[in-house]
Amino acid sequence: MASATAAPQAKAPSQILCTQSLPPTCIDTATGNIVQQGAQTGGTGNVLQQGAQTGRGTGNVLQQGAQTGQGTGNVLQQGAQTGRGTGNVLQQGAQTGQGTGNVLQQGAQTGQGTGNVLQQGAQTGGTGNVLQQGAQTGRGTGNVLQQGAQTGRGTGNVLQQGAQTGQGTGNVLQQGAQTGRGTGNVLQQGAQTGQGSGNVLQQGAQTGQGTGNVLQQGAQTGQGTGNVLQQGAQTGGIGDVLQQGAQTGQGTGNVLQQGAQTGQGTGNVLQQGAQTGGIGDVLQQGAQTGGFGDVLQQGAQT
């Protein structure tokens, strides 16, 4: 008995429907993907143009050769790349790992960051940061960085013009300023502070752990408190007012002008290069004293 020959199975109908336009737009009726210009996808509900590639992603919009892995709801343009990120908007070759809700432009890069806005090649792995012009942040939160600024794990810092901060909080840094773990400092023009709090520094000023100091024009203070320093003045004291390169050690409440010098004096008023280590002295024009309550003018010595 001859064996029965199985009837050939009918070929399944194509699930790809293309328009007659040039270039054609094709839709996969099984997955809902819309692809143009040689794009490749294995995902669901993706819209791909210009050779874009997606793996198992869902609801992604990719243009200009962009690539996504298993991401969801991403919008990628100009060769941008994303891994498993969700809801990211990437433009101009930007790259993201597993980030969520990031907006990246101009080649910006983010790791696992969330809610970051990055422009101009900025790099972050943090949360809620706004970065522009190549700025870099680690795991910082809510930082605003512009012009190549760098921050570690700082919180709420505002950095501009290449400024650098470590784990500081609420600092405002401009023009290459640097701060360690300081809090609430305002730094401009390359100023530097360590762990100080509430300091206002301008023009390359430097402070250590001082509190509430106002420094301008390259002034320097150690652990002083409430000092006002201008024009390269140096102090480690409390409540001193120093101008024009004046120097004081651990003095309290001294007013020094024009390069005057005081050691551990208290309440002294010195002008024009005067020198004292005393208490309550008023010295003008290069006068020198180590006394108490002296009033000296024109180079006098006591």
PDB file of C-alpha atoms in Angstrom:
ATOM      1  CA  MET A   1       0.000   0.000   0.000  1.00  0.00           C
ATOM      2  CA  ALA A   2       1.451   3.275  -1.075  1.00  0.00           C
ATOM      3  CA  SER A   3       2.150   5.693   1.685  1.00  0.00           C
ATOM      4  CA  ALA A   4       0.078   8.835   1.716  1.00  0.00           C
ATOM      5  CA  THR A   5       1.931  12.009   0.758  1.00  0.00           C
ATOM      6  CA  ALA A   6       1.351  14.910   3.145  1.00  0.00           C
ATOM      7  CA  ALA A   7      -0.105  17.966   1.519  1.00  0.00           C
ATOM      8  CA  PRO A   8       2.271  20.962   1.551  1.00  0.00           C
ATOM      9  CA  GLN A   9       1.424  23.511   4.235  1.00  0.00           C
ATOM     10  CA  ALA A  10       0.265  26.930   3.109  1.00  0.00           C
ATOM     11  CA  LYS A  11       2.863  29.683   3.642  1.00  0.00           C
ATOM     12  CA  ALA A  12       2.002  31.979   6.524  1.00  0.00           C
ATOM     13  CA  PRO A  13       1.012  35.484   5.408  1.00  0.00           C
ATOM     14  CA  SER A  14       3.629  38.159   5.803  1.00  0.00           C
ATOM     15  CA  GLN A  15       3.449  40.236   9.008  1.00  0.00           C
ATOM     16  CA  ILE A  16       5.416  43.118   7.482  1.00  0.00           C
ATOM     17  CA  LEU A  17       3.449  45.813   5.680  1.00  0.00           C
ATOM     18  CA  CYS A  18       5.308  48.563   3.824  1.00  0.00           C
ATOM     19  CA  THR A  19       4.232  51.806   2.247  1.00  0.00           C
ATOM     20  CA  GLN A  20       4.953  52.683  -1.378  1.00  0.00           C
ATOM     21  CA  SER A  21       6.860  55.830  -0.347  1.00  0.00           C
ATOM     22  CA  LEU A  22      10.630  56.245  -0.739  1.00  0.00           C
ATOM     23  CA  PRO A  23      12.118  55.321   1.558  1.00  0.00           C
ATOM     24  CA  PRO A  24       9.402  52.860   2.464  1.00  0.00           C
ATOM     25  CA  THR A  25       7.962  52.695   5.979  1.00  0.00           C
ATOM     26  CA  CYS A  26       7.243  49.175   7.191  1.00  0.00           C
ATOM     27  CA  ILE A  27       5.126  47.939  10.110  1.00  0.00           C
ATOM     28  CA  ASP A  28       5.377  44.554  11.796  1.00  0.00           C
ATOM     29  CA  THR A  29       1.738  43.680  12.515  1.00  0.00           C
ATOM     30  CA  ALA A  30       2.766  41.127  15.126  1.00  0.00           C
ATOM     31  CA  THR A  31       4.946  43.457  17.221  1.00  0.00           C
ATOM     32  CA  GLY A  32       3.719  46.906  16.205  1.00  0.00           C
ATOM     33  CA  ASN A  33       7.241  48.054  15.273  1.00  0.00           C
ATOM     34  CA  ILE A  34       7.592  50.740  12.611  1.00  0.00           C
ATOM     35  CA  VAL A  35      10.944  50.671  10.842  1.00  0.00           C
ATOM     36  CA  GLN A  36      12.579  52.740   8.112  1.00  0.00           C
ATOM     37  CA  GLN A  37      15.873  52.727   6.205  1.00  0.00           C
ATOM     38  CA  GLY A  38      17.212  49.289   7.123  1.00  0.00           C
ATOM     39  CA  ALA A  39      16.465  49.566  10.836  1.00  0.00           C
ATOM     40  CA  GLN A  40      16.620  46.403  12.975  1.00  0.00           C
ATOM     41  CA  THR A  41      14.421  45.503  15.961  1.00  0.00           C
ATOM     42  CA  GLY A  42      13.288  42.551  18.028  1.00  0.00           C
ATOM     43  CA  GLY A  43      11.221  44.613  20.438  1.00  0.00           C
ATOM     44  CA  THR A  44       7.614  45.772  20.680  1.00  0.00           C
ATOM     45  CA  GLY A  45       6.002  49.021  19.595  1.00  0.00           C
ATOM     46  CA  ASN A  46       9.278  50.637  18.591  1.00  0.00           C
ATOM     47  CA  VAL A  47       9.674  53.340  15.950  1.00  0.00           C
ATOM     48  CA  LEU A  48      13.078  53.118  14.230  1.00  0.00           C
ATOM     49  CA  GLN A  49      14.595  55.251  11.501  1.00  0.00           C
ATOM     50  CA  GLN A  50      17.888  55.470   9.610  1.00  0.00           C
ATOM     51  CA  GLY A  51      19.432  52.093  10.431  1.00  0.00           C
ATOM     52  CA  ALA A  52      18.606  52.257  14.147  1.00  0.00           C
ATOM     53  CA  GLN A  53      18.914  49.057  16.224  1.00  0.00           C
ATOM     54  CA  THR A  54      16.945  47.825  19.255  1.00  0.00           C
ATOM     55  CA  GLY A  55      17.001  44.492  21.103  1.00  0.00           C
ATOM     56  CA  ARG A  56      13.940  43.656  23.168  1.00  0.00           C
ATOM     57  CA  GLY A  57      13.007  47.227  23.955  1.00  0.00           C
ATOM     58  CA  THR A  58       9.414  48.468  24.162  1.00  0.00           C
ATOM     59  CA  GLY A  59       7.978  51.739  22.888  1.00  0.00           C
ATOM     60  CA  ASN A  60      11.324  53.220  21.933  1.00  0.00           C
ATOM     61  CA  VAL A  61      11.728  55.921  19.271  1.00  0.00           C
ATOM     62  CA  LEU A  62      15.142  55.693  17.579  1.00  0.00           C
ATOM     63  CA  GLN A  63      16.561  57.838  14.806  1.00  0.00           C
ATOM     64  CA  GLN A  64      19.860  58.185  12.942  1.00  0.00           C
ATOM     65  CA  GLY A  65      21.501  54.853  13.769  1.00  0.00           C
ATOM     66  CA  ALA A  66      20.655  54.976  17.477  1.00  0.00           C
ATOM     67  CA  GLN A  67      21.007  51.767  19.551  1.00  0.00           C
ATOM     68  CA  THR A  68      19.030  50.475  22.535  1.00  0.00           C
ATOM     69  CA  GLY A  69      19.104  47.123  24.378  1.00  0.00           C
ATOM     70  CA  GLN A  70      16.081  46.254  26.487  1.00  0.00           C
ATOM     71  CA  GLY A  71      15.144  49.847  27.254  1.00  0.00           C
ATOM     72  CA  THR A  72      11.546  51.076  27.517  1.00  0.00           C
ATOM     73  CA  GLY A  73      10.056  54.330  26.258  1.00  0.00           C
ATOM     74  CA  ASN A  74      13.373  55.847  25.256  1.00  0.00           C
ATOM     75  CA  VAL A  75      13.711  58.540  22.582  1.00  0.00           C
ATOM     76  CA  LEU A  76      17.121  58.334  20.886  1.00  0.00           C
ATOM     77  CA  GLN A  77      18.529  60.484  18.105  1.00  0.00           C
ATOM     78  CA  GLN A  78      21.816  60.885  16.247  1.00  0.00           C
ATOM     79  CA  GLY A  79      23.509  57.583  17.094  1.00  0.00           C
ATOM     80  CA  ALA A  80      22.638  57.693  20.824  1.00  0.00           C
ATOM     81  CA  GLN A  81      23.070  54.488  22.872  1.00  0.00           C
ATOM     82  CA  THR A  82      21.111  53.163  25.857  1.00  0.00           C
ATOM     83  CA  GLY A  83      21.147  49.842  27.748  1.00  0.00           C
ATOM     84  CA  ARG A  84      18.130  48.995  29.863  1.00  0.00           C
ATOM     85  CA  GLY A  85      17.210  52.575  30.647  1.00  0.00           C
ATOM     86  CA  THR A  86      13.595  53.777  30.933  1.00  0.00           C
ATOM     87  CA  GLY A  87      12.092  57.014  29.649  1.00  0.00           C
ATOM     88  CA  ASN A  88      15.395  58.528  28.586  1.00  0.00           C
ATOM     89  CA  VAL A  89      15.667  61.221  25.907  1.00  0.00           C
ATOM     90  CA  LEU A  90      19.055  61.040  24.190  1.00  0.00           C
ATOM     91  CA  GLN A  91      20.401  63.193  21.382  1.00  0.00           C
ATOM     92  CA  GLN A  92      23.673  63.672  19.523  1.00  0.00           C
ATOM     93  CA  GLY A  93      25.439  60.402  20.354  1.00  0.00           C
ATOM     94  CA  ALA A  94      24.588  60.489  24.071  1.00  0.00           C
ATOM     95  CA  GLN A  95      25.129  57.299  26.130  1.00  0.00           C
ATOM     96  CA  THR A  96      23.234  55.935  29.152  1.00  0.00           C
ATOM     97  CA  GLY A  97      23.391  52.645  31.073  1.00  0.00           C
ATOM     98  CA  GLN A  98      20.387  51.744  33.215  1.00  0.00           C
ATOM     99  CA  GLY A  99      19.374  55.339  33.912  1.00  0.00           C
ATOM    100  CA  THR A 100      15.743  56.457  34.268  1.00  0.00           C
ATOM    101  CA  GLY A 101      14.153  59.668  33.003  1.00  0.00           C
ATOM    102  CA  ASN A 102      17.416  61.241  31.892  1.00  0.00           C
ATOM    103  CA  VAL A 103      17.613  63.922  29.204  1.00  0.00           C
ATOM    104  CA  LEU A 104      20.994  63.781  27.460  1.00  0.00           C
ATOM    105  CA  GLN A 105      22.264  65.938  24.625  1.00  0.00           C
ATOM    106  CA  GLN A 106      25.521  66.450  22.739  1.00  0.00           C
ATOM    107  CA  GLY A 107      27.320  63.205  23.576  1.00  0.00           C
ATOM    108  CA  ALA A 108      26.534  63.289  27.302  1.00  0.00           C
ATOM    109  CA  GLN A 109      27.107  60.102  29.359  1.00  0.00           C
ATOM    110  CA  THR A 110      25.270  58.717  32.403  1.00  0.00           C
ATOM    111  CA  GLY A 111      25.555  55.426  34.307  1.00  0.00           C
ATOM    112  CA  GLN A 112      22.603  54.483  36.508  1.00  0.00           C
ATOM    113  CA  GLY A 113      21.545  58.079  37.151  1.00  0.00           C
ATOM    114  CA  THR A 114      17.906  59.163  37.537  1.00  0.00           C
ATOM    115  CA  GLY A 115      16.235  62.335  36.325  1.00  0.00           C
ATOM    116  CA  ASN A 116      19.431  63.992  35.151  1.00  0.00           C
ATOM    117  CA  VAL A 117      19.547  66.699  32.483  1.00  0.00           C
ATOM    118  CA  LEU A 118      22.907  66.569  30.684  1.00  0.00           C
ATOM    119  CA  GLN A 119      24.209  68.662  27.822  1.00  0.00           C
ATOM    120  CA  GLN A 120      27.461  69.102  25.930  1.00  0.00           C
ATOM    121  CA  GLY A 121      29.306  65.872  26.810  1.00  0.00           C
ATOM    122  CA  ALA A 122      28.465  65.984  30.534  1.00  0.00           C
ATOM    123  CA  GLN A 123      28.981  62.810  32.630  1.00  0.00           C
ATOM    124  CA  THR A 124      26.963  61.664  35.677  1.00  0.00           C
ATOM    125  CA  GLY A 125      25.793  58.680  37.700  1.00  0.00           C
ATOM    126  CA  GLY A 126      23.775  60.821  40.117  1.00  0.00           C
ATOM    127  CA  THR A 127      20.154  61.881  40.685  1.00  0.00           C
ATOM    128  CA  GLY A 128      18.378  65.036  39.570  1.00  0.00           C
ATOM    129  CA  ASN A 129      21.525  66.790  38.421  1.00  0.00           C
ATOM    130  CA  VAL A 130      21.566  69.482  35.748  1.00  0.00           C
ATOM    131  CA  LEU A 131      24.885  69.373  33.898  1.00  0.00           C
ATOM    132  CA  GLN A 132      26.089  71.463  30.993  1.00  0.00           C
ATOM    133  CA  GLN A 133      29.306  71.925  29.020  1.00  0.00           C
ATOM    134  CA  GLY A 134      31.209  68.730  29.884  1.00  0.00           C
ATOM    135  CA  ALA A 135      30.471  68.863  33.627  1.00  0.00           C
ATOM    136  CA  GLN A 136      31.152  65.720  35.710  1.00  0.00           C
ATOM    137  CA  THR A 137      29.368  64.407  38.827  1.00  0.00           C
ATOM    138  CA  GLY A 138      29.561  61.112  40.730  1.00  0.00           C
ATOM    139  CA  ARG A 139      26.491  60.202  42.747  1.00  0.00           C
ATOM    140  CA  GLY A 140      25.594  63.748  43.658  1.00  0.00           C
ATOM    141  CA  THR A 141      21.968  64.866  44.122  1.00  0.00           C
ATOM    142  CA  GLY A 142      20.339  68.029  42.827  1.00  0.00           C
ATOM    143  CA  ASN A 143      23.566  69.672  41.704  1.00  0.00           C
ATOM    144  CA  VAL A 144      23.630  72.331  38.995  1.00  0.00           C
ATOM    145  CA  LEU A 145      26.934  72.168  37.106  1.00  0.00           C
ATOM    146  CA  GLN A 146      28.042  74.252  34.151  1.00  0.00           C
ATOM    147  CA  GLN A 147      31.207  74.763  32.138  1.00  0.00           C
ATOM    148  CA  GLY A 148      33.153  71.579  32.980  1.00  0.00           C
ATOM    149  CA  ALA A 149      32.479  71.733  36.740  1.00  0.00           C
ATOM    150  CA  GLN A 150      33.177  68.605  38.850  1.00  0.00           C
ATOM    151  CA  THR A 151      31.429  67.306  41.995  1.00  0.00           C
ATOM    152  CA  GLY A 152      31.706  64.023  43.937  1.00  0.00           C
ATOM    153  CA  ARG A 153      28.716  63.160  46.113  1.00  0.00           C
ATOM    154  CA  GLY A 154      27.802  66.731  46.915  1.00  0.00           C
ATOM    155  CA  THR A 155      24.181  67.849  47.387  1.00  0.00           C
ATOM    156  CA  GLY A 156      22.508  71.002  46.108  1.00  0.00           C
ATOM    157  CA  ASN A 157      25.707  72.614  44.901  1.00  0.00           C
ATOM    158  CA  VAL A 158      25.724  75.235  42.141  1.00  0.00           C
ATOM    159  CA  LEU A 159      28.994  75.062  40.202  1.00  0.00           C
ATOM    160  CA  GLN A 160      30.106  77.087  37.211  1.00  0.00           C
ATOM    161  CA  GLN A 161      33.249  77.544  35.141  1.00  0.00           C
ATOM    162  CA  GLY A 162      35.213  74.389  36.035  1.00  0.00           C
ATOM    163  CA  ALA A 163      34.530  74.598  39.792  1.00  0.00           C
ATOM    164  CA  GLN A 164      35.264  71.495  41.932  1.00  0.00           C
ATOM    165  CA  THR A 165      33.537  70.223  45.085  1.00  0.00           C
ATOM    166  CA  GLY A 166      33.756  66.979  47.098  1.00  0.00           C
ATOM    167  CA  GLN A 167      30.910  66.075  49.443  1.00  0.00           C
ATOM    168  CA  GLY A 168      29.954  69.682  50.125  1.00  0.00           C
ATOM    169  CA  THR A 169      26.344  70.823  50.595  1.00  0.00           C
ATOM    170  CA  GLY A 170      24.655  73.949  49.264  1.00  0.00           C
ATOM    171  CA  ASN A 171      27.844  75.552  48.002  1.00  0.00           C
ATOM    172  CA  VAL A 172      27.832  78.124  45.189  1.00  0.00           C
ATOM    173  CA  LEU A 173      31.078  77.932  43.226  1.00  0.00           C
ATOM    174  CA  GLN A 174      32.110  79.929  40.187  1.00  0.00           C
ATOM    175  CA  GLN A 175      35.227  80.372  38.055  1.00  0.00           C
ATOM    176  CA  GLY A 176      37.220  77.249  38.970  1.00  0.00           C
ATOM    177  CA  ALA A 177      36.580  77.537  42.735  1.00  0.00           C
ATOM    178  CA  GLN A 178      37.322  74.485  44.932  1.00  0.00           C
ATOM    179  CA  THR A 179      35.661  73.239  48.147  1.00  0.00           C
ATOM    180  CA  GLY A 180      36.018  70.045  50.208  1.00  0.00           C
ATOM    181  CA  ARG A 181      33.119  69.252  52.527  1.00  0.00           C
ATOM    182  CA  GLY A 182      32.131  72.837  53.179  1.00  0.00           C
ATOM    183  CA  THR A 183      28.509  73.941  53.697  1.00  0.00           C
ATOM    184  CA  GLY A 184      26.803  77.022  52.312  1.00  0.00           C
ATOM    185  CA  ASN A 185      29.982  78.595  50.975  1.00  0.00           C
ATOM    186  CA  VAL A 186      29.939  81.108  48.127  1.00  0.00           C
ATOM    187  CA  LEU A 187      33.169  80.881  46.126  1.00  0.00           C
ATOM    188  CA  GLN A 188      34.147  82.851  43.057  1.00  0.00           C
ATOM    189  CA  GLN A 189      37.228  83.313  40.877  1.00  0.00           C
ATOM    190  CA  GLY A 190      39.251  80.211  41.825  1.00  0.00           C
ATOM    191  CA  ALA A 191      38.669  80.542  45.592  1.00  0.00           C
ATOM    192  CA  GLN A 192      39.450  77.514  47.813  1.00  0.00           C
ATOM    193  CA  THR A 193      37.844  76.317  51.063  1.00  0.00           C
ATOM    194  CA  GLY A 194      38.215  73.145  53.162  1.00  0.00           C
ATOM    195  CA  GLN A 195      35.396  72.281  55.554  1.00  0.00           C
ATOM    196  CA  GLY A 196      34.421  75.894  56.173  1.00  0.00           C
ATOM    197  CA  SER A 197      30.779  77.004  56.551  1.00  0.00           C
ATOM    198  CA  GLY A 198      29.069  80.162  55.337  1.00  0.00           C
ATOM    199  CA  ASN A 199      32.211  81.690  53.878  1.00  0.00           C
ATOM    200  CA  VAL A 200      32.107  84.175  50.988  1.00  0.00           C
ATOM    201  CA  LEU A 201      35.312  83.957  48.949  1.00  0.00           C
ATOM    202  CA  GLN A 202      36.263  85.889  45.847  1.00  0.00           C
ATOM    203  CA  GLN A 203      39.312  86.305  43.617  1.00  0.00           C
ATOM    204  CA  GLY A 204      41.368  83.233  44.572  1.00  0.00           C
ATOM    205  CA  ALA A 205      40.814  83.595  48.343  1.00  0.00           C
ATOM    206  CA  GLN A 206      41.650  80.611  50.589  1.00  0.00           C
ATOM    207  CA  THR A 207      40.107  79.440  53.875  1.00  0.00           C
ATOM    208  CA  GLY A 208      40.560  76.295  56.003  1.00  0.00           C
ATOM    209  CA  GLN A 209      37.798  75.428  58.471  1.00  0.00           C
ATOM    210  CA  GLY A 210      36.776  79.037  59.045  1.00  0.00           C
ATOM    211  CA  THR A 211      33.147  80.132  59.584  1.00  0.00           C
ATOM    212  CA  GLY A 212      31.379  83.199  58.238  1.00  0.00           C
ATOM    213  CA  ASN A 213      34.477  84.757  56.726  1.00  0.00           C
ATOM    214  CA  VAL A 214      34.314  87.244  53.837  1.00  0.00           C
ATOM    215  CA  LEU A 215      37.492  87.037  51.740  1.00  0.00           C
ATOM    216  CA  GLN A 216      38.358  88.981  48.611  1.00  0.00           C
ATOM    217  CA  GLN A 217      41.366  89.421  46.334  1.00  0.00           C
ATOM    218  CA  GLY A 218      43.420  86.327  47.230  1.00  0.00           C
ATOM    219  CA  ALA A 219      43.003  86.705  51.022  1.00  0.00           C
ATOM    220  CA  GLN A 220      43.894  83.736  53.253  1.00  0.00           C
ATOM    221  CA  THR A 221      42.421  82.577  56.570  1.00  0.00           C
ATOM    222  CA  GLY A 222      43.001  79.460  58.703  1.00  0.00           C
ATOM    223  CA  GLN A 223      40.325  78.580  61.245  1.00  0.00           C
ATOM    224  CA  GLY A 224      39.212  82.168  61.795  1.00  0.00           C
ATOM    225  CA  THR A 225      35.590  83.204  62.402  1.00  0.00           C
ATOM    226  CA  GLY A 226      33.745  86.245  61.112  1.00  0.00           C
ATOM    227  CA  ASN A 227      36.768  87.838  59.485  1.00  0.00           C
ATOM    228  CA  VAL A 228      36.557  90.344  56.621  1.00  0.00           C
ATOM    229  CA  LEU A 229      39.694  90.147  54.466  1.00  0.00           C
ATOM    230  CA  GLN A 230      40.567  92.054  51.309  1.00  0.00           C
ATOM    231  CA  GLN A 231      43.565  92.442  49.000  1.00  0.00           C
ATOM    232  CA  GLY A 232      45.616  89.352  49.901  1.00  0.00           C
ATOM    233  CA  ALA A 233      45.231  89.753  53.681  1.00  0.00           C
ATOM    234  CA  GLN A 234      46.085  86.781  55.967  1.00  0.00           C
ATOM    235  CA  THR A 235      44.465  85.842  59.295  1.00  0.00           C
ATOM    236  CA  GLY A 236      43.687  83.011  61.678  1.00  0.00           C
ATOM    237  CA  GLY A 237      41.806  85.279  64.082  1.00  0.00           C
ATOM    238  CA  ILE A 238      38.220  86.179  65.049  1.00  0.00           C
ATOM    239  CA  GLY A 239      36.267  89.200  63.867  1.00  0.00           C
ATOM    240  CA  ASP A 240      39.276  90.848  62.246  1.00  0.00           C
ATOM    241  CA  VAL A 241      38.929  93.351  59.394  1.00  0.00           C
ATOM    242  CA  LEU A 242      42.022  93.228  57.167  1.00  0.00           C
ATOM    243  CA  GLN A 243      42.764  95.175  54.007  1.00  0.00           C
ATOM    244  CA  GLN A 244      45.709  95.619  51.627  1.00  0.00           C
ATOM    245  CA  GLY A 245      47.792  92.539  52.456  1.00  0.00           C
ATOM    246  CA  ALA A 246      47.535  92.931  56.252  1.00  0.00           C
ATOM    247  CA  GLN A 247      48.544  89.980  58.484  1.00  0.00           C
ATOM    248  CA  THR A 248      47.192  88.833  61.859  1.00  0.00           C
ATOM    249  CA  GLY A 249      47.773  85.656  63.882  1.00  0.00           C
ATOM    250  CA  GLN A 250      45.112  84.688  66.424  1.00  0.00           C
ATOM    251  CA  GLY A 251      44.034  88.246  67.136  1.00  0.00           C
ATOM    252  CA  THR A 252      40.447  89.289  67.942  1.00  0.00           C
ATOM    253  CA  GLY A 253      38.542  92.294  66.604  1.00  0.00           C
ATOM    254  CA  ASN A 254      41.546  93.914  64.969  1.00  0.00           C
ATOM    255  CA  VAL A 255      41.245  96.417  62.096  1.00  0.00           C
ATOM    256  CA  LEU A 256      44.339  96.327  59.876  1.00  0.00           C
ATOM    257  CA  GLN A 257      45.032  98.303  56.721  1.00  0.00           C
ATOM    258  CA  GLN A 258      47.940  98.826  54.322  1.00  0.00           C
ATOM    259  CA  GLY A 259      50.092  95.782  55.121  1.00  0.00           C
ATOM    260  CA  ALA A 260      49.872  96.137  58.916  1.00  0.00           C
ATOM    261  CA  GLN A 261      50.917  93.179  61.101  1.00  0.00           C
ATOM    262  CA  THR A 262      49.613  91.960  64.467  1.00  0.00           C
ATOM    263  CA  GLY A 263      50.321  88.793  66.500  1.00  0.00           C
ATOM    264  CA  GLN A 264      47.761  87.808  69.136  1.00  0.00           C
ATOM    265  CA  GLY A 265      46.596  91.372  69.773  1.00  0.00           C
ATOM    266  CA  THR A 266      42.982  92.340  70.586  1.00  0.00           C
ATOM    267  CA  GLY A 267      41.005  95.355  69.408  1.00  0.00           C
ATOM    268  CA  ASN A 268      43.914  97.027  67.657  1.00  0.00           C
ATOM    269  CA  VAL A 269      43.527  99.558  64.818  1.00  0.00           C
ATOM    270  CA  LEU A 270      46.586  99.507  62.545  1.00  0.00           C
ATOM    271  CA  GLN A 271      47.296 101.468  59.379  1.00  0.00           C
ATOM    272  CA  GLN A 272      50.196 101.971  56.968  1.00  0.00           C
ATOM    273  CA  GLY A 273      52.395  98.966  57.773  1.00  0.00           C
ATOM    274  CA  ALA A 274      52.128  99.311  61.580  1.00  0.00           C
ATOM    275  CA  GLN A 275      53.142  96.354  63.812  1.00  0.00           C
ATOM    276  CA  THR A 276      51.678  95.309  67.181  1.00  0.00           C
ATOM    277  CA  GLY A 277      51.191  92.401  69.531  1.00  0.00           C
ATOM    278  CA  GLY A 278      49.300  94.510  72.070  1.00  0.00           C
ATOM    279  CA  ILE A 279      45.733  95.293  73.186  1.00  0.00           C
ATOM    280  CA  GLY A 280      43.613  98.271  72.144  1.00  0.00           C
ATOM    281  CA  ASP A 281      46.448 100.037  70.307  1.00  0.00           C
ATOM    282  CA  VAL A 282      45.848 102.605  67.546  1.00  0.00           C
ATOM    283  CA  LEU A 283      48.870 102.727  65.222  1.00  0.00           C
ATOM    284  CA  GLN A 284      49.390 104.687  62.031  1.00  0.00           C
ATOM    285  CA  GLN A 285      52.227 105.206  59.541  1.00  0.00           C
ATOM    286  CA  GLY A 286      54.511 102.247  60.363  1.00  0.00           C
ATOM    287  CA  ALA A 287      54.378 102.652  64.162  1.00  0.00           C
ATOM    288  CA  GLN A 288      55.446  99.730  66.380  1.00  0.00           C
ATOM    289  CA  THR A 289      54.143  98.665  69.792  1.00  0.00           C
ATOM    290  CA  GLY A 290      53.807  95.715  72.124  1.00  0.00           C
ATOM    291  CA  GLY A 291      51.969  97.752  74.739  1.00  0.00           C
ATOM    292  CA  PHE A 292      48.424  98.438  75.998  1.00  0.00           C
ATOM    293  CA  GLY A 293      46.161 101.266  74.827  1.00  0.00           C
ATOM    294  CA  ASP A 294      48.874 103.136  72.955  1.00  0.00           C
ATOM    295  CA  VAL A 295      48.146 105.736  70.250  1.00  0.00           C
ATOM    296  CA  LEU A 296      51.140 106.024  67.897  1.00  0.00           C
ATOM    297  CA  GLN A 297      51.575 107.891  64.616  1.00  0.00           C
ATOM    298  CA  GLN A 298      54.317 108.452  62.054  1.00  0.00           C
ATOM    299  CA  GLY A 299      56.716 105.564  62.739  1.00  0.00           C
ATOM    300  CA  ALA A 300      56.741 105.917  66.535  1.00  0.00           C
ATOM    301  CA  GLN A 301      58.025 103.008  68.660  1.00  0.00           C
ATOM    302  CA  THR A 302      57.069 101.822  72.158  1.00  0.00           C
TER     303      THR A 302
END
